[in-house]
Short mmCIF file of C-alpha atoms and ligand atoms in Angstrom, two decimals:
data_model
loop_
_atom_site.label_atom_id
_atom_site.label_comp_id
_atom_site.label_asym_id
_atom_site.label_seq_id
_atom_site.Cartn_x
_atom_site.Cartn_y
_atom_site.Cartn_z
CA MET A 273 108.09 147.68 104.56
CA GLU A 274 106.87 146.16 101.32
CA ASN A 275 106.44 142.92 100.73
CA ILE A 276 104.81 140.64 97.64
CA PHE A 277 103.48 138.28 100.17
CA LEU A 278 102.10 140.04 102.69
CA ASN A 279 100.87 142.63 100.09
CA THR A 280 99.39 139.42 98.53
CA LEU A 281 98.02 138.65 101.96
CA LEU A 282 96.64 141.95 102.30
CA GLY A 283 94.21 141.48 98.87
CA LYS A 284 96.98 143.96 96.54
CA THR A 285 97.82 142.78 93.22
CA CYS A 286 100.98 141.97 92.67
CA GLN A 287 103.76 141.39 89.68
CA ARG A 288 103.56 137.94 90.60
CA PRO A 289 102.27 135.33 92.97
CA PRO A 290 104.31 135.03 96.29
CA VAL A 291 106.08 131.85 97.52
CA TRP A 292 106.65 129.80 99.87
CA LEU A 293 106.20 125.76 100.37
CA MET A 294 104.91 123.33 103.73
CA ARG A 295 107.70 121.82 105.48
CA GLN A 296 110.37 124.05 103.96
CA ALA A 297 112.22 124.46 107.13
CA GLY A 298 113.97 121.01 107.33
CA ARG A 299 114.03 118.30 105.57
CA VAL A 300 115.43 118.89 101.94
CA LEU A 301 117.54 121.60 103.25
CA PRO A 302 121.28 120.04 102.81
CA ARG A 303 122.14 122.94 105.72
CA TYR A 304 119.29 121.37 107.55
CA GLN A 305 120.58 118.05 107.53
CA GLU A 306 123.99 118.62 108.68
CA LEU A 307 122.32 120.43 111.88
CA ARG A 308 120.29 116.84 112.23
CA ALA A 309 124.05 114.76 112.58
CA GLN A 310 124.32 117.31 115.19
CA TYR A 311 120.90 117.18 116.90
CA SER A 312 117.73 115.61 117.55
CA PHE A 313 114.54 116.96 115.94
CA SER A 314 113.57 117.76 119.64
CA GLU A 315 116.72 119.61 120.70
CA LEU A 316 116.71 121.60 117.76
CA MET A 317 112.90 122.61 118.31
CA ALA A 318 113.55 122.89 122.09
CA THR A 319 116.76 125.50 121.25
CA PRO A 320 115.47 128.86 120.38
CA GLU A 321 119.03 129.89 118.82
CA LEU A 322 118.81 126.56 116.32
CA ALA A 323 115.04 127.20 116.15
CA ALA A 324 115.29 130.39 114.32
CA LYS A 325 118.35 129.43 112.18
CA VAL A 326 116.34 126.76 111.08
CA THR A 327 113.78 128.69 110.74
CA LEU A 328 115.61 131.35 108.45
CA LEU A 329 117.81 128.16 106.15
CA PRO A 330 114.63 128.16 103.79
CA VAL A 331 115.03 131.80 103.10
CA GLU A 332 118.62 132.32 102.42
CA ASP A 333 118.91 128.53 100.76
CA LEU A 334 115.81 128.42 98.57
CA GLY A 335 114.79 131.89 98.27
CA VAL A 336 111.46 131.96 99.84
CA ASP A 337 109.20 135.14 100.52
CA ALA A 338 108.20 134.19 103.92
CA ALA A 339 109.83 132.06 106.93
CA ILE A 340 107.40 129.25 108.69
CA LEU A 341 108.43 128.88 112.27
CA PHE A 342 110.37 126.29 112.80
CA SER A 343 108.32 123.67 115.37
CA ASP A 344 105.53 121.41 115.21
CA ILE A 345 101.66 121.25 115.68
CA LEU A 346 102.01 118.49 118.52
CA THR A 347 103.66 121.00 121.10
CA ILE A 348 99.94 121.84 122.17
CA PRO A 349 99.39 118.26 122.96
CA VAL A 350 103.37 118.10 125.23
CA SER A 351 101.76 121.31 126.67
CA MET A 352 98.49 119.98 128.05
CA GLY A 353 100.91 116.86 129.48
CA MET A 354 100.49 114.30 126.94
CA GLN A 355 103.78 112.46 126.90
CA LEU A 356 104.94 112.78 123.12
CA GLU A 357 108.35 110.24 121.83
CA TRP A 358 110.18 111.42 118.31
CA THR A 359 110.22 107.53 116.40
CA GLU A 360 112.36 106.96 113.74
CA ARG A 361 108.34 106.54 112.14
CA GLY A 362 107.78 110.14 113.30
CA PRO A 363 106.07 111.40 116.56
CA ARG A 364 104.16 108.87 118.90
CA PHE A 365 102.32 109.56 121.71
CA PRO A 366 102.34 106.23 124.26
CA HIS A 367 99.36 107.07 126.12
CA PRO A 368 96.56 107.40 123.40
CA LEU A 369 93.70 109.34 125.20
CA ALA A 370 90.78 107.09 123.50
CA LYS A 371 92.23 104.48 125.67
CA SER A 372 91.50 106.19 128.46
CA SER A 373 87.97 106.44 130.70
CA GLN A 374 88.23 109.72 131.61
CA PRO A 375 90.49 111.44 128.98
CA LEU A 376 89.64 115.02 130.07
CA ASN A 377 91.33 114.33 133.48
CA ARG A 378 94.53 112.95 132.20
CA LEU A 379 95.29 116.33 130.61
CA ASN A 380 97.37 119.27 132.63
CA ILE A 381 97.80 122.03 131.09
CA GLN A 382 101.34 123.79 131.57
CA ALA A 383 101.30 126.35 128.99
CA ASP A 384 104.91 127.73 130.09
CA LYS A 385 105.52 124.36 127.89
CA LEU A 386 105.53 127.14 124.96
CA ASP A 387 107.48 129.28 126.06
CA HIS A 388 110.39 128.04 123.92
CA VAL A 389 108.62 128.68 120.97
CA TYR A 390 108.18 132.46 121.58
CA LYS A 391 111.54 132.99 122.31
CA ALA A 392 112.53 131.36 119.26
CA ILE A 393 110.04 134.10 117.36
CA ASP A 394 112.30 136.96 119.50
CA CYS A 395 115.19 135.60 118.17
CA ILE A 396 113.79 135.36 114.56
CA VAL A 397 112.57 138.68 114.35
CA GLU A 398 115.91 140.29 116.12
CA GLN A 399 117.86 139.02 113.02
CA SER A 400 115.12 139.39 109.93
CA HIS A 401 112.87 141.23 108.80
CA VAL A 402 111.35 138.35 106.40
CA PRO A 403 107.80 138.11 107.26
CA LEU A 404 107.12 135.08 109.18
CA ILE A 405 104.51 133.11 109.62
CA GLY A 406 103.29 131.23 112.94
CA PHE A 407 100.74 128.06 112.99
CA CYS A 408 99.40 125.86 115.29
CA GLY A 409 97.35 122.53 114.35
CA ALA A 410 93.54 123.03 113.90
CA PRO A 411 91.41 120.86 116.58
CA LEU A 412 90.53 118.12 114.51
CA THR A 413 94.37 117.45 113.38
CA THR A 414 95.43 117.86 117.10
CA LEU A 415 92.87 115.49 118.60
CA CYS A 416 93.03 112.98 116.35
CA TYR A 417 97.12 112.82 117.36
CA MET A 418 95.79 113.52 120.86
CA LEU A 419 93.31 109.82 120.80
CA GLN A 420 95.07 107.73 118.67
CA GLY A 421 98.91 108.12 119.62
CA ILE A 422 100.79 107.53 116.53
CA SER A 423 100.24 109.35 112.41
CA SER A 424 101.40 105.64 111.01
CA LYS A 425 97.50 104.89 110.53
CA ALA A 426 96.57 107.74 108.73
CA THR A 427 92.78 106.94 108.95
CA PHE A 428 93.06 107.29 112.85
CA PRO A 429 90.45 104.94 113.41
CA GLU A 430 90.34 104.81 117.39
CA ALA A 431 89.75 108.40 117.25
CA LYS A 432 86.78 108.59 114.72
CA LYS A 433 85.19 106.00 116.93
CA PHE A 434 85.44 108.79 119.63
CA PHE A 435 84.33 111.36 118.02
CA TYR A 436 80.85 109.53 117.57
CA GLU A 437 81.34 107.02 120.99
CA HIS A 438 81.64 110.09 122.76
CA ARG A 439 80.00 113.23 122.09
CA ALA A 440 79.96 115.14 124.84
CA GLU A 441 83.59 114.62 125.92
CA THR A 442 84.94 115.20 122.02
CA GLU A 443 83.12 118.76 123.10
CA LYS A 444 85.10 119.72 125.79
CA LEU A 445 88.12 118.07 124.24
CA ILE A 446 87.66 120.48 121.29
CA ASP A 447 87.11 123.32 123.64
CA ALA A 448 90.42 122.65 126.07
CA VAL A 449 92.28 122.53 122.36
CA THR A 450 90.83 125.49 121.08
CA GLU A 451 91.28 127.29 124.57
CA LEU A 452 94.84 126.50 124.60
CA SER A 453 95.47 127.38 120.84
CA ILE A 454 94.10 130.61 121.62
CA GLU A 455 96.56 131.96 123.93
CA TYR A 456 99.44 130.39 121.51
CA ALA A 457 98.57 132.06 118.71
CA THR A 458 97.67 135.54 120.60
CA GLN A 459 101.38 134.67 122.20
CA GLN A 460 102.68 134.18 119.32
CA ILE A 461 101.34 137.78 117.61
CA GLU A 462 101.99 139.52 120.56
CA HIS A 463 106.20 138.02 119.66
CA GLY A 464 106.08 139.54 116.00
CA ILE A 465 104.40 137.05 113.69
CA ASP A 466 102.92 138.26 110.73
CA ALA A 467 101.24 135.96 109.45
CA PHE A 468 99.38 132.59 110.66
CA GLN A 469 98.30 129.16 109.15
CA LEU A 470 95.98 126.77 111.32
CA PHE A 471 97.14 123.38 109.81
CA GLU A 472 93.57 120.97 109.19
CA SER A 473 95.89 118.03 107.13
CA HIS A 474 93.18 115.67 108.25
CA ALA A 475 89.78 117.58 107.46
CA GLY A 476 89.22 114.79 105.01
CA LEU A 477 88.47 112.20 107.99
CA ILE A 478 85.07 112.79 108.99
CA PRO A 479 82.18 114.05 106.34
CA THR A 480 81.45 117.29 105.70
CA GLU A 481 78.50 117.56 108.31
CA LEU A 482 80.09 116.77 111.00
CA TYR A 483 83.11 118.45 110.40
CA LYS A 484 80.93 121.57 109.77
CA GLU A 485 78.72 121.08 113.35
CA VAL A 486 81.44 120.37 115.81
CA PHE A 487 84.71 121.29 114.41
CA LEU A 488 84.41 124.60 112.45
CA PRO A 489 83.09 126.35 114.89
CA ALA A 490 86.08 126.09 116.95
CA VAL A 491 88.49 126.70 114.02
CA CYS A 492 86.46 129.68 113.98
CA ARG A 493 86.66 130.81 117.81
CA ILE A 494 90.50 130.49 116.58
CA THR A 495 91.01 132.56 113.50
CA ASP A 496 88.87 135.09 114.99
CA ALA A 497 91.32 135.45 117.85
CA VAL A 498 94.15 135.83 115.27
CA ARG A 499 92.22 138.10 112.95
CA SER A 500 90.98 140.59 115.50
CA ALA A 501 94.62 141.17 116.34
CA GLY A 502 95.53 142.36 112.93
CA ILE A 503 96.85 139.71 111.36
CA PRO A 504 95.98 137.82 108.40
CA LEU A 505 94.89 133.81 108.84
CA ILE A 506 95.67 131.10 106.30
CA PHE A 507 93.39 128.01 106.41
CA PHE A 508 94.42 124.74 105.02
CA PRO A 509 91.76 122.44 105.55
CA LYS A 510 93.15 119.17 103.68
CA GLY A 511 90.65 116.97 101.84
CA LEU A 512 87.84 119.08 102.68
CA GLY A 513 86.71 118.53 98.99
CA SER A 514 83.33 119.85 98.01
CA GLY A 515 83.22 121.39 102.20
CA LEU A 516 85.19 124.50 100.23
CA GLN A 517 81.92 125.83 99.65
CA LEU A 518 81.76 126.52 103.74
CA ILE A 519 85.15 128.90 103.04
CA THR A 520 83.81 132.39 103.38
CA PRO A 521 85.27 135.27 104.85
CA ASP A 522 84.26 134.85 108.23
CA VAL A 523 86.67 131.51 108.21
CA CYS A 524 90.06 132.75 107.02
CA ASP A 525 91.31 135.20 104.61
CA PHE A 526 93.00 132.71 102.68
CA VAL A 527 92.76 129.11 102.14
CA SER A 528 95.44 126.52 101.54
CA ILE A 529 94.08 124.26 98.52
CA ASP A 530 95.54 120.37 98.27
CA TRP A 531 96.71 118.41 95.54
CA GLN A 532 93.65 116.57 94.89
CA THR A 533 91.94 119.58 94.04
CA PRO A 534 91.94 121.47 90.71
CA LEU A 535 92.67 124.96 91.42
CA VAL A 536 89.76 126.10 89.39
CA GLU A 537 87.40 123.99 90.76
CA ALA A 538 88.70 125.12 93.99
CA ARG A 539 87.53 128.92 93.27
CA LYS A 540 84.46 127.95 92.19
CA MET A 541 83.42 126.86 95.18
CA VAL A 542 85.69 129.15 98.02
CA HIS A 543 83.86 132.75 98.44
CA PRO A 544 85.22 134.88 95.42
CA GLU A 545 86.14 137.21 98.90
CA VAL A 546 88.80 134.55 100.31
CA GLY A 547 92.31 134.05 98.45
CA LEU A 548 93.50 130.82 97.24
CA GLN A 549 97.43 128.75 98.46
CA GLY A 550 98.27 126.30 96.88
CA ASN A 551 98.61 123.51 95.11
CA PHE A 552 101.32 121.61 93.16
CA ASP A 553 101.67 118.80 93.77
CA PRO A 554 104.51 117.66 96.02
CA HIS A 555 105.33 114.93 93.44
CA LEU A 556 105.87 117.19 90.62
CA LEU A 557 109.81 118.16 92.49
CA PHE A 558 110.58 114.67 91.48
CA ALA A 559 110.02 115.35 88.12
CA SER A 560 112.03 116.87 85.21
CA LYS A 561 113.30 120.70 85.04
CA GLU A 562 111.17 120.65 81.73
CA GLU A 563 107.99 118.90 83.29
CA ILE A 564 108.23 121.23 86.49
CA GLU A 565 108.88 124.92 84.11
CA GLN A 566 106.04 123.44 82.27
CA ALA A 567 103.53 123.13 85.23
CA ILE A 568 104.35 126.07 86.34
CA GLU A 569 103.58 127.79 82.76
CA SER A 570 99.91 125.81 83.01
CA TYR A 571 98.76 128.16 86.11
CA LYS A 572 99.73 131.29 84.65
CA PRO A 573 96.03 131.65 83.26
CA PHE A 574 94.69 130.62 86.63
CA PHE A 575 97.18 134.06 87.83
CA GLN A 576 96.32 136.44 85.39
CA GLN A 577 92.86 136.21 86.84
CA HIS A 578 93.09 135.50 90.30
CA SER A 579 95.80 137.54 91.66
CA HIS A 580 95.02 136.73 95.52
CA TRP A 581 97.01 133.46 94.51
CA ILE A 582 99.74 132.52 96.83
CA VAL A 583 101.89 129.35 95.65
CA ASN A 584 102.35 126.40 97.42
CA LEU A 585 101.74 123.00 97.14
CA GLY A 586 99.02 120.68 98.17
CA HIS A 587 100.94 119.42 100.94
CA GLY A 588 104.49 119.76 103.37
CA VAL A 589 107.84 118.89 100.75
CA LEU A 590 108.65 115.30 101.01
CA ALA A 591 111.71 114.54 102.92
CA ASP A 592 113.50 112.99 99.91
CA THR A 593 113.04 115.45 97.08
CA PRO A 594 115.78 116.16 95.41
CA PHE A 595 117.39 119.71 97.00
CA GLU A 596 118.17 120.94 93.55
CA ASN A 597 114.58 121.15 91.87
CA VAL A 598 112.98 122.58 94.92
CA LYS A 599 115.23 125.17 94.24
CA TYR A 600 114.37 125.51 90.50
CA PHE A 601 111.19 125.16 91.59
CA VAL A 602 111.53 128.46 93.85
CA ASN A 603 113.45 130.19 91.69
CA ARG A 604 110.63 129.24 88.23
CA ILE A 605 108.02 130.92 90.39
CA LYS A 606 109.83 134.40 90.65
CA GLU A 607 111.54 134.44 87.35
CA THR A 608 108.46 133.59 85.09
CA ASN A 609 106.72 136.76 83.32
CA TRP A 610 103.60 136.12 84.80
CA THR A 611 101.60 138.86 83.28
CA LYS A 612 102.16 137.62 79.32
O1 LIG B 146 106.28 124.04 107.53
C1 LIG B 146 107.85 123.99 108.44
O2 LIG B 146 109.12 123.75 107.33
C2 LIG B 146 107.86 124.64 109.43
C3 LIG B 146 107.80 123.68 110.82
C4 LIG B 146 107.08 122.39 110.40
C5 LIG B 146 107.12 121.11 110.99
N1 LIG B 146 105.60 120.19 111.54
C6 LIG B 146 108.35 120.52 111.29
C7 LIG B 146 108.38 119.10 111.06
C8 LIG B 146 105.21 122.00 110.36
C9 LIG B 146 104.26 123.58 110.03
C10 LIG B 146 104.53 121.42 110.72
C11 LIG B 146 103.20 121.01 111.15
C12 LIG B 146 102.64 119.29 111.29
N2 LIG B 146 103.53 118.45 112.13
C13 LIG B 146 101.57 119.06 111.11
C14 LIG B 146 100.66 119.81 109.55
C15 LIG B 146 100.78 120.25 108.21
C16 LIG B 146 100.80 118.45 107.47
O3 LIG B 146 101.98 118.05 107.30
O4 LIG B 146 99.68 117.41 107.60
C17 LIG B 146 101.70 117.44 111.03
C18 LIG B 146 100.35 116.39 110.52
C19 LIG B 146 102.32 117.06 112.23
C20 LIG B 146 103.00 116.15 113.34
C21 LIG B 146 103.92 115.70 112.22
N3 LIG B 146 105.34 116.29 113.06
C22 LIG B 146 104.28 114.10 111.51
C23 LIG B 146 103.36 113.27 111.61
C24 LIG B 146 105.67 113.85 111.91
C25 LIG B 146 106.62 112.78 111.24
C26 LIG B 146 105.92 112.76 109.62
C27 LIG B 146 106.63 113.55 108.65
O5 LIG B 146 106.40 114.25 108.14
O6 LIG B 146 107.96 113.91 109.08
C28 LIG B 146 106.59 115.27 112.30
C29 LIG B 146 107.79 115.68 111.93
C30 LIG B 146 108.29 116.81 111.41
N4 LIG B 146 107.82 118.10 111.87
C31 LIG B 146 109.41 117.02 111.25
C32 LIG B 146 109.72 118.49 110.56
C33 LIG B 146 110.85 118.84 110.16
C34 LIG B 146 110.84 116.25 110.49
C35 LIG B 146 111.14 115.50 111.82
C36 LIG B 146 112.94 115.55 111.28
O7 LIG B 146 113.86 116.44 111.12
O8 LIG B 146 113.09 113.87 111.53
#
């Protein structure tokens, strides 16, 4: 099937850049809010028919060019035996691994706890031909939550200390998360996803050298497994900064750029054969329609030089963003004449 998102991912030049948004499934959609009034977030995720419905809502209500599976990166720690609570303020692991003297012994992998995700993919593929993006968290980001326990401390100090104090244990934990992530990604592919995004939302937490030495090899094990199954891979290393120089075609097909890094600067750092995704500031969607339109216009010269580009935000859609503005943004991307 001809599709602008998949064609761009495969390196073909299209008339306009494709558009989808991180955290498009949920959050700002009025029809998602209605569902959330009836079901909890975890009920929506755990019920394949409902997860499939939420996955397809942004395609219907926003007109984005791809769907991303409605799930969460924290499914991996849960299937490794960690207890997870969804609180008003976000996810919380009441028994974080950094407090444990033998963290590996605390883990008890039950891969069948991920089965509901594969069933949701079956349901989506049955109903729709829109390109479907599967995903998981990259090992550093996943381990930040597992070690620290809560996300409100966005700096994850206990997790960082652990990496320095217990290098051997850290490497074993990375291995365990990587193995399960490969299995998870492979199953998602067998059930019919068309592309895969690896979320490394906390890449900026540690020095680039440490990232390169300890975490990037694990990332490459996951990306190799996905790409050798014929599925294009987008990597989102948020906060990597000048470390973007490490992003070569060995790592991924596309790299998603955060809102801190100007896209033209990212283009100079990332290997020329790797495509870019991003990187409008999520806060732009609080501005007036005129300002949103101007911001989009300012990216035209970029597209005219680098058609290897997927439009997205530099991080997820923020919870209180006006739905009308999100819709306006997607429409403008699709209606702008990008070639003139
Ligand atoms: O992009 C999509 O719309 C698909 C679904 C998706 C969710 N989470 C649903 C979600 C995806 C791809 C994620 C990834 C995810 N989850 C990341 C990586 C991307 C990023 O934003 O940095 C991370 C770090 C998580 C962990 C997580 N999940 C946190 C810290 C929180 C609470 C704070 C917040 O951002 O809302 C969540 C909750 C969450 N995940 C919601 C949704 C729709 C909100 C739950 C609700 O409806 O109450």
